[in-house]
Amino acid sequence: MCTLAVNPCVKFQFPHFHRRRRQKRASSCHCNTRIMMVAFSLPQNSSIQLRSSLLPQNTQYLNRAPQFLPVNDVITCGMRSKEARVFPRLCHAISEKESSNSLGATAKNNNPIIVIDNYDSFTYNLCQYMGELGCNFEVYRNDELTVDELRKKNPRGILISPGPGAPQDSGISLQTVWELGPDVPLFGVCMGLQCIGEAFGGKIVRSPSGVMHGKSSLVYHNEGGEDGLFAGISNPFTVGRYHSLVIEKESFPSNALEITAWTEDGLVMAARHKVYRHLQGVQFHPESIITTEGKTIVANFIKLIESKEAVSAT
């Protein structure tokens, strides 16, 4: 039996599941802090994906809960085929009330953060975090535009989402790391980190820990006293992992990158470029409910963008 906390503004259709309790939707849509509990049983090797949309006031959020994956799903993370994707590209519109209190409200650069969506079910959870932090962003699938077209948009930053498969399956993601990573703040999540590793000579291999879909791990970090993705984060802290591939530690490109976080068994959980400090990534999912301080990590990426903009302005 699984119990899931979700937004009460969602309508569910579970033809084979028993819905134990449902909280009625309030007449107002100001319900960010309210939850409902749904309990259901799943047959072996089944999967479920939940999506919800929430529009409080003038702000649009799209919240998509992580899915439960089949136990024999070896490499994929999130949705397993491009054909399964039905969501259009979403641009987040910041409400007047939100922007006045948001992290990015004082930023002079109004250009968007570009999110490269690798056809993954977690992408819009990351987008919701950025929206809640007051960011203007645009989402493009990894085959929707070229790197040159991306460059012309002059993004403040780039977020490369998780996705199924390996970096070779990530559309423009790998090329984006090569061509734009040195100049534009870039944050890779899960396969996004693997793209960073492969771009600088690392080898992507199957994790010796096996398939890690929806599993928690303690992660340790060390950024050498610098304020990076893990500024203000407990050490160690708990993360949610949804992957079966990792950057091989033996072939880790230490001439270009440095490891900033790792598991108890020594697997690479985060890395950044030694010269381009704004080029960083994590193997775990900061947007997962399992990750205890994931939103702070996303906020720290935004701070990296703002720091680079401040330096460029001087």
Coordinates of C-alpha atoms in Angstrom, one line a residue:
M1 CA 0.0 0.0 0.0
C2 CA 1.3 3.4 -1.0
T3 CA 0.2 6.8 0.5
L4 CA 0.8 9.9 -1.6
A5 CA 0.5 13.5 -0.6
V6 CA -0.8 15.7 -3.5
N7 CA -2.5 19.0 -4.2
P8 CA -6.2 19.1 -3.4
C9 CA -7.0 20.8 -6.6
V10 CA -6.4 17.6 -8.5
K11 CA -9.0 15.3 -9.9
F12 CA -8.0 11.7 -9.9
Q13 CA -9.2 8.7 -11.9
F14 CA -7.9 5.4 -10.6
P15 CA -10.0 2.7 -12.2
H16 CA -8.3 -0.1 -10.3
F17 CA -7.3 1.7 -7.1
H18 CA -9.2 2.3 -3.9
R19 CA -9.3 6.0 -3.0
R20 CA -9.4 6.1 0.8
R21 CA -9.9 9.8 1.5
R22 CA -10.3 12.9 -0.6
Q23 CA -10.4 16.4 0.6
K24 CA -12.9 18.6 -1.2
R25 CA -11.6 21.4 -3.3
A26 CA -12.0 24.8 -1.7
S27 CA -13.7 27.6 -3.6
S28 CA -10.5 29.5 -3.4
C29 CA -7.4 28.3 -5.2
H30 CA -5.0 29.6 -2.5
C31 CA -4.2 26.1 -1.5
N32 CA -0.4 25.7 -1.8
T33 CA -0.1 24.3 1.8
R34 CA -3.0 22.0 1.8
I35 CA -2.8 18.3 0.9
M36 CA -4.9 15.3 0.3
M37 CA -4.0 11.7 0.9
V38 CA -4.6 8.9 -1.5
A39 CA -3.9 5.3 -0.7
F40 CA -3.8 2.6 -3.3
S41 CA -2.3 -0.8 -4.1
L42 CA -0.3 -1.6 -7.2
P43 CA 0.3 -4.9 -8.8
Q44 CA 3.9 -6.0 -9.4
N45 CA 5.8 -4.3 -12.2
S46 CA 3.1 -1.6 -12.7
S47 CA 3.7 2.1 -12.9
I48 CA 1.7 5.2 -12.3
Q49 CA 2.2 8.8 -13.1
L50 CA 0.2 11.7 -11.6
R51 CA 0.0 15.2 -13.0
S52 CA -1.7 18.3 -11.7
S53 CA -2.0 21.9 -12.6
L54 CA -2.4 24.8 -10.2
L55 CA -3.2 28.4 -11.1
P56 CA -3.3 30.6 -8.0
Q57 CA -4.0 34.3 -8.9
N58 CA -2.1 35.2 -12.0
T59 CA 0.7 32.6 -11.6
Q60 CA 0.7 29.3 -13.5
Y61 CA 2.4 26.3 -12.0
L62 CA 2.5 22.9 -13.4
N63 CA 3.1 20.2 -10.8
R64 CA 3.9 16.7 -11.9
A65 CA 4.4 14.1 -9.2
P66 CA 7.2 11.6 -9.6
Q67 CA 6.1 8.3 -11.1
F68 CA 6.5 4.8 -9.7
L69 CA 8.6 2.8 -12.2
P70 CA 8.6 -0.9 -12.9
V71 CA 11.3 -2.7 -11.1
N72 CA 12.7 -4.0 -14.4
D73 CA 13.0 -0.5 -15.9
V74 CA 16.8 -0.5 -16.1
I75 CA 18.0 2.8 -17.6
T76 CA 15.1 5.1 -17.9
C77 CA 14.3 7.9 -15.6
G78 CA 10.8 9.4 -15.8
M79 CA 8.8 8.8 -18.9
R80 CA 10.1 6.1 -21.1
S81 CA 9.3 7.4 -24.6
K82 CA 9.0 10.7 -26.4
E83 CA 5.6 9.6 -27.7
A84 CA 4.3 9.6 -24.1
R85 CA 4.9 13.3 -23.7
V86 CA 1.7 15.3 -24.1
F87 CA 2.6 18.6 -22.3
P88 CA 3.3 21.7 -24.4
R89 CA 6.2 24.0 -23.7
L90 CA 5.4 26.1 -20.6
C91 CA 6.6 29.6 -19.8
H92 CA 6.2 30.7 -16.2
A93 CA 4.5 34.0 -15.7
I94 CA 5.3 35.6 -12.4
S95 CA 2.4 37.3 -10.6
E96 CA 2.9 40.8 -9.2
K97 CA 2.7 39.6 -5.6
E98 CA 5.1 36.8 -6.1
S99 CA 7.7 38.9 -8.0
S100 CA 7.9 41.4 -5.2
N101 CA 9.0 38.8 -2.8
S102 CA 11.0 36.4 -5.0
L103 CA 14.6 35.5 -5.0
G104 CA 15.2 36.8 -8.5
A105 CA 13.1 40.0 -8.1
T106 CA 16.1 42.3 -7.9
A107 CA 17.9 40.8 -10.9
K108 CA 18.4 43.3 -13.6
N109 CA 18.5 40.7 -16.4
N110 CA 15.0 39.8 -17.4
N111 CA 16.1 37.2 -20.0
P112 CA 14.8 33.7 -19.2
I113 CA 16.5 30.8 -17.8
I114 CA 16.2 28.1 -20.5
V115 CA 15.2 24.7 -19.4
I116 CA 16.2 21.9 -21.8
D117 CA 13.6 19.2 -21.3
N118 CA 15.0 15.7 -22.0
Y119 CA 11.5 14.3 -22.2
D120 CA 11.3 13.6 -18.5
S121 CA 8.5 13.6 -16.0
F122 CA 10.5 15.5 -13.5
T123 CA 11.2 18.5 -15.6
Y124 CA 8.2 20.6 -14.5
N125 CA 8.8 19.9 -10.8
L126 CA 12.1 21.7 -11.3
C127 CA 10.3 24.4 -13.2
Q128 CA 7.8 24.8 -10.3
Y129 CA 10.7 25.4 -7.9
M130 CA 12.1 28.1 -10.2
G131 CA 8.7 29.7 -10.5
E132 CA 8.2 29.7 -6.8
L133 CA 11.7 31.4 -6.6
G134 CA 10.5 34.1 -8.9
C135 CA 12.4 33.1 -12.1
N136 CA 11.4 33.8 -15.6
F137 CA 12.0 30.7 -17.6
E138 CA 11.2 28.9 -20.8
V139 CA 11.1 25.2 -21.5
Y140 CA 12.2 23.6 -24.8
R141 CA 12.4 19.9 -25.6
N142 CA 15.9 18.7 -26.5
D143 CA 15.0 18.5 -30.2
E144 CA 12.9 21.6 -30.4
L145 CA 15.7 24.1 -31.2
T146 CA 19.4 24.1 -32.1
V147 CA 22.2 25.3 -30.0
D148 CA 22.6 28.4 -32.2
E149 CA 18.9 29.2 -31.7
L150 CA 19.4 28.7 -28.0
R151 CA 22.4 31.1 -28.0
K152 CA 20.4 33.8 -29.7
K153 CA 17.9 33.8 -26.9
N154 CA 20.7 35.1 -24.7
P155 CA 19.6 33.1 -21.6
R156 CA 20.6 34.1 -18.1
G157 CA 21.2 30.5 -17.3
I158 CA 20.5 27.0 -18.6
L159 CA 19.1 24.0 -16.8
I160 CA 19.5 20.6 -18.4
S161 CA 16.8 18.2 -17.1
P162 CA 16.9 14.5 -16.3
G163 CA 15.9 12.1 -19.0
P164 CA 15.8 8.6 -20.2
G165 CA 18.9 6.9 -21.6
A166 CA 22.4 8.3 -21.8
P167 CA 23.9 11.6 -22.9
Q168 CA 23.9 10.5 -26.5
D169 CA 20.1 10.4 -26.3
S170 CA 19.8 13.9 -24.9
G171 CA 19.4 16.0 -28.1
I172 CA 21.2 19.3 -27.9
S173 CA 22.1 18.8 -24.2
L174 CA 25.6 17.5 -24.7
Q175 CA 26.5 20.1 -27.4
T176 CA 25.0 22.8 -25.1
V177 CA 27.5 21.9 -22.4
W178 CA 30.4 22.1 -24.9
E179 CA 29.4 25.4 -26.6
L180 CA 27.6 27.4 -24.0
G181 CA 28.8 26.0 -20.7
P182 CA 31.9 28.2 -20.5
D183 CA 29.9 31.4 -20.9
V184 CA 26.4 30.8 -19.5
P185 CA 25.6 29.5 -16.0
L186 CA 24.6 25.9 -16.4
F187 CA 23.0 23.4 -14.0
G188 CA 22.7 19.7 -15.0
V189 CA 20.4 17.4 -13.1
C190 CA 20.8 13.6 -13.3
M191 CA 21.5 13.0 -17.0
G192 CA 22.4 16.7 -17.1
L193 CA 25.4 15.9 -14.9
Q194 CA 26.3 13.0 -17.0
C195 CA 26.3 15.3 -20.1
I196 CA 28.8 17.5 -18.2
G197 CA 31.0 14.6 -17.3
E198 CA 31.0 13.2 -20.9
A199 CA 31.5 16.6 -22.4
F200 CA 34.9 16.9 -20.6
G201 CA 36.1 13.4 -21.2
G202 CA 34.4 11.3 -18.5
K203 CA 32.9 7.8 -19.1
I204 CA 29.3 7.1 -18.3
V205 CA 28.8 3.6 -16.9
R206 CA 26.1 1.5 -15.1
S207 CA 26.0 2.3 -11.4
P208 CA 27.7 -0.4 -9.3
S209 CA 24.8 0.1 -6.9
G210 CA 22.4 -1.0 -9.5
V211 CA 19.1 0.7 -10.4
M212 CA 18.3 3.6 -8.1
H213 CA 14.8 4.6 -8.9
G214 CA 13.0 6.4 -6.0
K215 CA 15.7 5.4 -3.5
S216 CA 17.2 7.6 -0.8
S217 CA 20.9 8.0 0.0
L218 CA 23.0 10.2 2.2
V219 CA 25.2 12.6 0.3
Y220 CA 28.3 14.3 1.5
H221 CA 29.6 17.5 0.0
N222 CA 32.7 19.8 0.0
E223 CA 32.9 22.9 -2.1
G224 CA 36.2 24.1 -0.7
G225 CA 34.7 27.0 1.2
E226 CA 33.1 28.5 -1.8
D227 CA 29.4 29.3 -2.0
G228 CA 28.0 26.9 -4.6
L229 CA 25.1 24.6 -5.0
F230 CA 25.4 23.3 -1.5
A231 CA 25.7 26.6 0.4
G232 CA 23.7 26.3 3.6
I233 CA 22.9 22.6 3.0
S234 CA 23.3 20.0 5.8
N235 CA 26.3 17.7 5.5
P236 CA 25.4 15.0 4.9
F237 CA 21.8 15.3 3.7
T238 CA 19.3 12.9 2.2
V239 CA 18.6 12.9 -1.6
G240 CA 16.3 11.1 -3.9
R241 CA 18.0 9.1 -6.7
Y242 CA 16.4 8.0 -10.0
H243 CA 19.2 6.6 -12.2
S244 CA 21.1 3.6 -13.2
L245 CA 24.1 5.4 -14.8
V246 CA 26.9 7.4 -13.2
I247 CA 30.1 9.2 -14.2
E248 CA 32.8 6.5 -13.7
K249 CA 35.1 7.6 -10.8
E250 CA 38.1 5.9 -12.3
S251 CA 37.9 7.9 -15.6
F252 CA 36.6 11.1 -13.9
P253 CA 38.0 14.1 -15.9
S254 CA 39.8 15.6 -12.9
N255 CA 41.8 17.9 -15.2
A256 CA 38.7 19.8 -16.0
L257 CA 36.1 19.0 -13.3
E258 CA 36.1 18.5 -9.5
I259 CA 33.8 16.3 -7.5
T260 CA 31.8 18.3 -5.0
A261 CA 29.4 15.6 -3.6
W262 CA 29.4 11.9 -3.2
T263 CA 27.6 8.9 -1.6
E264 CA 28.9 6.8 1.3
D265 CA 30.2 4.3 -1.3
G266 CA 32.0 6.9 -3.2
L267 CA 29.8 7.5 -6.3
V268 CA 29.9 10.9 -7.9
M269 CA 26.8 12.9 -6.9
A270 CA 27.8 16.4 -8.0
A271 CA 30.6 18.1 -9.9
R272 CA 31.6 21.5 -11.2
H273 CA 34.1 22.9 -13.7
K274 CA 37.4 24.0 -12.2
V275 CA 37.6 27.2 -14.3
Y276 CA 34.0 27.9 -15.1
R277 CA 32.6 27.7 -11.6
H278 CA 29.1 28.4 -12.8
L279 CA 29.0 25.1 -14.7
Q280 CA 27.8 22.5 -12.2
G281 CA 25.5 19.5 -11.9
V282 CA 24.1 16.9 -9.6
Q283 CA 23.3 13.2 -10.1
F284 CA 20.3 13.1 -7.7
H285 CA 17.0 14.9 -8.1
P286 CA 16.7 18.1 -6.1
E287 CA 13.0 18.3 -7.0
S288 CA 12.2 14.9 -5.5
I289 CA 10.2 14.9 -2.3
I290 CA 12.9 12.5 -1.0
T291 CA 15.5 15.2 -1.2
T292 CA 15.4 17.2 2.0
E293 CA 16.9 20.5 0.8
G294 CA 16.4 20.4 -2.9
K295 CA 14.7 23.8 -3.3
T296 CA 17.7 25.4 -1.6
I297 CA 20.0 23.8 -4.2
V298 CA 17.9 25.3 -7.0
A299 CA 17.9 28.6 -5.2
N300 CA 21.7 28.4 -5.0
F301 CA 21.9 27.9 -8.7
I302 CA 19.9 31.1 -9.2
K303 CA 22.4 32.9 -6.8
L304 CA 25.3 31.6 -9.0
I305 CA 23.6 33.3 -12.0
E306 CA 23.1 36.5 -10.1
S307 CA 26.7 36.4 -8.9
K308 CA 28.0 36.0 -12.4
E309 CA 25.8 38.9 -13.6
A310 CA 27.1 41.1 -10.8
V311 CA 30.7 40.4 -11.8
S312 CA 29.9 41.0 -15.5
A313 CA 28.3 44.3 -14.6
T314 CA 31.5 45.7 -12.9

